[in-house]
CSV table of C-alpha atoms in Angstrom, one decimal:
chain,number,residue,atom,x,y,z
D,1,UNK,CA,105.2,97.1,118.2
D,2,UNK,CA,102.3,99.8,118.3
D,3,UNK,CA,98.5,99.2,117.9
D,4,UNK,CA,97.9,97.4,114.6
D,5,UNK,CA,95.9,99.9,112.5
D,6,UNK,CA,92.2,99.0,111.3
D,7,UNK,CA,91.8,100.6,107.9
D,8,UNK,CA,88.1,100.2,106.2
D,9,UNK,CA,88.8,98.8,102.8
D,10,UNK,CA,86.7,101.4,100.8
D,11,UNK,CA,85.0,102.0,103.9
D,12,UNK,CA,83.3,99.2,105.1
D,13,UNK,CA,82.5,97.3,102.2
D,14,UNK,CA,81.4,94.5,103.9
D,15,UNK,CA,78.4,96.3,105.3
D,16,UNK,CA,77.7,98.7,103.1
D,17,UNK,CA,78.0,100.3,99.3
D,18,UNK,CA,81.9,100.5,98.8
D,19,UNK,CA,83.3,103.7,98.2
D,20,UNK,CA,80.5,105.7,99.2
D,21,UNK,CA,80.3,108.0,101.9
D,22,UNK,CA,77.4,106.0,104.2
D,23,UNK,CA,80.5,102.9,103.6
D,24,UNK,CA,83.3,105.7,105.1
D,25,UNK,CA,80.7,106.7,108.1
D,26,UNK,CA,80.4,103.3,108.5
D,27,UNK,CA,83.6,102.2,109.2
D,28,UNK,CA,84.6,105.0,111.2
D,29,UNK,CA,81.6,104.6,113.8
D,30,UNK,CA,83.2,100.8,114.4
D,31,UNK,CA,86.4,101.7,115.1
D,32,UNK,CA,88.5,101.8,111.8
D,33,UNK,CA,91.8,104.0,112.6
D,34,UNK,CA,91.7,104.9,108.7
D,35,UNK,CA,90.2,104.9,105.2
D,36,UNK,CA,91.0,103.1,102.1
D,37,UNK,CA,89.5,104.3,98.9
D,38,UNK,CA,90.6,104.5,95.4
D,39,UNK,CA,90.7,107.4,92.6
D,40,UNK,CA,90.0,107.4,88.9
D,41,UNK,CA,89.4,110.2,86.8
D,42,UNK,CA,86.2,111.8,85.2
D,43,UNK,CA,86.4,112.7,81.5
D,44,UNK,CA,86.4,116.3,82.0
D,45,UNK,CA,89.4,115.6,84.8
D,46,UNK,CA,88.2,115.3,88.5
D,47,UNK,CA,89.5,112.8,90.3
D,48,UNK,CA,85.8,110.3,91.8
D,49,UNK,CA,86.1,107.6,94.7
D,50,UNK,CA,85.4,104.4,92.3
D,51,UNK,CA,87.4,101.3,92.2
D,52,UNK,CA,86.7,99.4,88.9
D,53,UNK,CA,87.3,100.7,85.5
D,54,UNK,CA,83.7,100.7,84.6
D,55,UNK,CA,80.9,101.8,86.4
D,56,UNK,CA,79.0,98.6,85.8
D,57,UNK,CA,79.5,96.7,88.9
D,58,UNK,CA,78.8,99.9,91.6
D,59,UNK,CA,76.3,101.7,89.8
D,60,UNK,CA,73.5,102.1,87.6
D,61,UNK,CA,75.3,103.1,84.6
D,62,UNK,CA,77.6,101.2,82.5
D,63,UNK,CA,81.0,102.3,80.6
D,64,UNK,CA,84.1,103.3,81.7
D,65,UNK,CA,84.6,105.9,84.2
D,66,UNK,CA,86.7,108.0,82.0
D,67,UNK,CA,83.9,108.1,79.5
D,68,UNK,CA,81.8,109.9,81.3
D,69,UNK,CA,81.9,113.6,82.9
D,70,UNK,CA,81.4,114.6,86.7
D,71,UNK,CA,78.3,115.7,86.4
D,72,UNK,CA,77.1,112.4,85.0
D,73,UNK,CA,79.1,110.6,87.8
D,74,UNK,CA,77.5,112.5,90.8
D,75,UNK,CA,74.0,111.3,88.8
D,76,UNK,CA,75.1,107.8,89.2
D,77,UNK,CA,72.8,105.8,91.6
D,78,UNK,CA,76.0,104.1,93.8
D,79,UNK,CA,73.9,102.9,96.7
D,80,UNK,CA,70.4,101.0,96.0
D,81,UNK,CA,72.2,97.7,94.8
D,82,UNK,CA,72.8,97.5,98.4
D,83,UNK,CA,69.7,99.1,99.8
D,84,UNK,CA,71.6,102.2,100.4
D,85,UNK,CA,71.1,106.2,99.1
D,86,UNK,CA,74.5,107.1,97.8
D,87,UNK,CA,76.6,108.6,94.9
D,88,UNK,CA,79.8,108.1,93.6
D,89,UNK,CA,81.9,111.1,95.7
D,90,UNK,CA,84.3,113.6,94.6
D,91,UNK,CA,87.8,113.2,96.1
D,92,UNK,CA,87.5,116.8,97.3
D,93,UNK,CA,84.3,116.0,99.1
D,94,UNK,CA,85.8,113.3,100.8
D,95,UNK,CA,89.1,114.9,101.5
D,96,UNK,CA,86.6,117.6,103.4
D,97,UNK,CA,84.4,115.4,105.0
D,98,UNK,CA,87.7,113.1,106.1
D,99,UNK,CA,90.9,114.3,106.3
D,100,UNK,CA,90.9,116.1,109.8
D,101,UNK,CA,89.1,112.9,111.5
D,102,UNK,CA,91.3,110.2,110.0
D,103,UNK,CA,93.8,108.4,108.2
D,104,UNK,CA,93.3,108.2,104.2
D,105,UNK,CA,94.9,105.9,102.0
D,106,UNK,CA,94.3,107.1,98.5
D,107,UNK,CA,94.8,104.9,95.7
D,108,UNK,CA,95.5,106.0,92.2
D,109,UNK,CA,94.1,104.1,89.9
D,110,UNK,CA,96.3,102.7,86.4
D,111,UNK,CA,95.3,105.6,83.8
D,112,UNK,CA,96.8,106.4,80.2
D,113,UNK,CA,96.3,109.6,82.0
D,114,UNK,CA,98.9,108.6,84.4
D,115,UNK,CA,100.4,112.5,84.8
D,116,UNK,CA,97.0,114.0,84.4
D,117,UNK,CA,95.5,111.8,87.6
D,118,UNK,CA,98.5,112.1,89.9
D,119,UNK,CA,98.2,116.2,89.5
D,120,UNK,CA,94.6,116.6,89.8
D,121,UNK,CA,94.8,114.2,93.2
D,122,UNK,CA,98.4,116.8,94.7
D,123,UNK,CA,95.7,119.8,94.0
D,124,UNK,CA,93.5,118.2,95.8
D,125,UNK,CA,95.4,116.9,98.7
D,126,UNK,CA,97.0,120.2,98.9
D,127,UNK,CA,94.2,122.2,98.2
D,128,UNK,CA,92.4,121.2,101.6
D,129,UNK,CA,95.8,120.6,103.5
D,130,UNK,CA,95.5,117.2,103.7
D,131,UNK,CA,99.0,116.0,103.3
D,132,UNK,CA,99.7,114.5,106.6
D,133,UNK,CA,96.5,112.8,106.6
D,134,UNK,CA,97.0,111.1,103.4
D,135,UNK,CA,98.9,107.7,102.2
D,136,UNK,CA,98.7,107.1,98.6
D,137,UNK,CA,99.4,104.0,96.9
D,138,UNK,CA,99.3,103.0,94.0
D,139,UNK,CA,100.3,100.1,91.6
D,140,UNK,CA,101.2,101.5,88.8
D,141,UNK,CA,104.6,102.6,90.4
D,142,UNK,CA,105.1,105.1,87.6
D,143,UNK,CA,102.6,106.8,88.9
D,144,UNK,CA,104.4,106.9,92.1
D,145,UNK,CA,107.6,108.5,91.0
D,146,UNK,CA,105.4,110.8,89.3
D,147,UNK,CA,104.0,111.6,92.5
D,148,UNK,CA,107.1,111.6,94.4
D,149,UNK,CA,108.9,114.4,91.8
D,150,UNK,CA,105.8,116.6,91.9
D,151,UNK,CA,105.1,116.3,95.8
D,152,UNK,CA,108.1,115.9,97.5
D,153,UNK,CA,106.0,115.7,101.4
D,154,UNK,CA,103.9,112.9,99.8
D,155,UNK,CA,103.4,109.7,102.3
D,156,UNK,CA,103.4,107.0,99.8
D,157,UNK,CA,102.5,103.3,100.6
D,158,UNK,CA,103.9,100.6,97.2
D,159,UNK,CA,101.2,98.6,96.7
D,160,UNK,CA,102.8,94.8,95.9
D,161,UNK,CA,101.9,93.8,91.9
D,162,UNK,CA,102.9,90.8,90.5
D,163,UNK,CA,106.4,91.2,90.6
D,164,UNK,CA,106.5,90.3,93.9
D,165,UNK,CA,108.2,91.9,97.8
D,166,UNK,CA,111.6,93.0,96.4
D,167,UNK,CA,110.5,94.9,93.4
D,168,UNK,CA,107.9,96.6,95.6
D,169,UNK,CA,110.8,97.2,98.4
D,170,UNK,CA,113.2,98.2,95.5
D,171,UNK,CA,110.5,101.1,94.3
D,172,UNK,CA,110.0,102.4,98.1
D,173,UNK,CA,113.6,102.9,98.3
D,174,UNK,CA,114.1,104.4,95.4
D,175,UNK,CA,111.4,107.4,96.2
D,176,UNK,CA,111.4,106.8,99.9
D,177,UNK,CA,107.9,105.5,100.6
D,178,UNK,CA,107.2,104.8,104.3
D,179,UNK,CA,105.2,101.8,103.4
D,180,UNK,CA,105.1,98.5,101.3
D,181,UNK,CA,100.9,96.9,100.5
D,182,UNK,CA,101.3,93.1,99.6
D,183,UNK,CA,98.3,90.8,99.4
D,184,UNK,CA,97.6,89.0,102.6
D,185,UNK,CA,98.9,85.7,100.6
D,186,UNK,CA,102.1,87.2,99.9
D,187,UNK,CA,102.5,88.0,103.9
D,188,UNK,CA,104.9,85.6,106.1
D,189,UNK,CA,106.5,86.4,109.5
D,190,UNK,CA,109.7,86.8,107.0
D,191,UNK,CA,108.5,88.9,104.8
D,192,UNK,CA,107.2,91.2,107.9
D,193,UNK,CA,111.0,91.3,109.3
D,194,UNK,CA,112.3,91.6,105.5
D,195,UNK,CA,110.3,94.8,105.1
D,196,UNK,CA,111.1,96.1,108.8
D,197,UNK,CA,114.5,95.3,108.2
D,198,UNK,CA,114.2,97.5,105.5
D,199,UNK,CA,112.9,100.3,107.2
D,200,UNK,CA,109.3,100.1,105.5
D,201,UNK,CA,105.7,99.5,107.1
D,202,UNK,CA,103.8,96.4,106.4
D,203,UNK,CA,100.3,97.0,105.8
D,204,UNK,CA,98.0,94.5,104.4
D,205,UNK,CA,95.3,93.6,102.4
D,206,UNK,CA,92.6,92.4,101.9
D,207,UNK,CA,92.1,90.9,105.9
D,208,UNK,CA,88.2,90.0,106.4
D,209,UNK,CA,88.1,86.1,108.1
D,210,UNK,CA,89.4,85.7,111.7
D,211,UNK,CA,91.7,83.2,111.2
D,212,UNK,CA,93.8,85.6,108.7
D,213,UNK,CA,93.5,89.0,111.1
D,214,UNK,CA,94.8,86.5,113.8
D,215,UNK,CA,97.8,85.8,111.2
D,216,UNK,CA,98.5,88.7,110.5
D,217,UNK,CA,98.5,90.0,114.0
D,218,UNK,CA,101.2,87.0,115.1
D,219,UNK,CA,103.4,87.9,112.0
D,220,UNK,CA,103.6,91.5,113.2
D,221,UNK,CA,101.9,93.9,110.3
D,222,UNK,CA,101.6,97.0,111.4
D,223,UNK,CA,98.2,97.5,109.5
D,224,UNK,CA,95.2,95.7,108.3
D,225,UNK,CA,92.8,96.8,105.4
D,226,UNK,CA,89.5,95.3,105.6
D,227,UNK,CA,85.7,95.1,104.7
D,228,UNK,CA,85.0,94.5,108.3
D,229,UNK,CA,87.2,96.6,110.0
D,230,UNK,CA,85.4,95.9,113.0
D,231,UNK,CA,87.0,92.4,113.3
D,232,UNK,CA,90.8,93.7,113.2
D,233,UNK,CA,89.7,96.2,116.1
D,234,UNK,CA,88.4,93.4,118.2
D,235,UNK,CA,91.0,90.8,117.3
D,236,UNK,CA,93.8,93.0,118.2
């Protein structure tokens, strides 16, 4: 098996603002081998690094994300909560700041938008030639055969739902994704050699306390998202 991959869960959220840039230069300077960050889409359609549905919890402003227009998104104070000077980024801007120095995992968010999101993140991958840099997942896996018929090169990672390992492998074969993303709790030395056996990636989230990097190293993942992605670059 090669080097487990350390992937900063938006960045490195356990140090600083998630999903901001100071979070991505964060995890990079301790040693993350990637970049996890997730897309949504402003109401005038450009895809913005946010996880949550609302911008209550990250920012200073409150409503949905889709409610509001980029220009009133890149106004959005994204850092102080934290102690921090940062705004919620552009996918573009990150794909520029990024994409030759690392390993992106972009997540597309659930949108009624679904066909709408999945374009406007293509233009952008493509637009900066990005492709090889960039794993998107997803769980709406909709959105991923969407993604699969429109980008044919795309590197797609199924992230696991609620319906469990063998619907996510099931979906990866289907629109040949390299990857499956389960939940640490769903991750068991069989379920490692079901997916290998399968011909699919395990890589694994959401790995912060030592004693689950450890277990996940010994069942054999092959990557590990975390807030402190520090810790999976020491412990492996």
């Amino acid at each position: 098996m090669g080097r487990v991959l350390a992937i900063g869960h938006r960045g490195a959220a356990g140090h600083l603002p998630e999903n901001t840039m100071p979070s991505f230069e964060k995890a990079l300077a301790l040693g993350a081998d990637g970049l996890e960050f997730d897309v949504a889409l402003s109401r005038d359609g450009i895809p913005v690094v946010i996880h949550d549905d609302t911008l209550d919890r990250t920012t200073d402003l409150c409503g949905p994300v889709e409610g509001a227009t980029f220009d009133e998104l890149q106004r959005a104070d994204a850092g102080s909560w934290r102690g921090v000077r940062a705004h919620l980024p552009s996918l573009d801007q990150v794909l520029a700041s990024y994409s030759h120095r690392t390993l992106l995992n972009l997540e597309i968010k659930h949108s009624v938008r679904r066909a709408e999101i999945v374009d406007a993140c293509i233009e952008a991958v493509r637009g900066r030639g990005a492709a090889a840099a960039v794993m998107f997942s997803s769980f709406d896996h909709d959105a991923l055969r969407v993604l699969r018929a429109v980008m044919p090169e795309a590197r797609i990672g199924v992230l696991v739902d609620s319906s469990g390992i063998e619907h996510a492998l099931a979906c990866a074969a289907e629109i040949g994704a390299e990857n499956v993303h389960p939940p640490v709790s769903l991750v068991s030395e069989a379920v490692v050699a079901r997916c290998h056996g399968a011909g699919r990636n395990v890589w694994a989230w959401t790995a912060n306390s030592a004693s689950v990097i450890e277990r996940m190293l010994a069942y054999g993942v092959d990557a590990l998202f975390s807030d402190f992605p520090e810790r999976v670059v020491e412990a492996r």
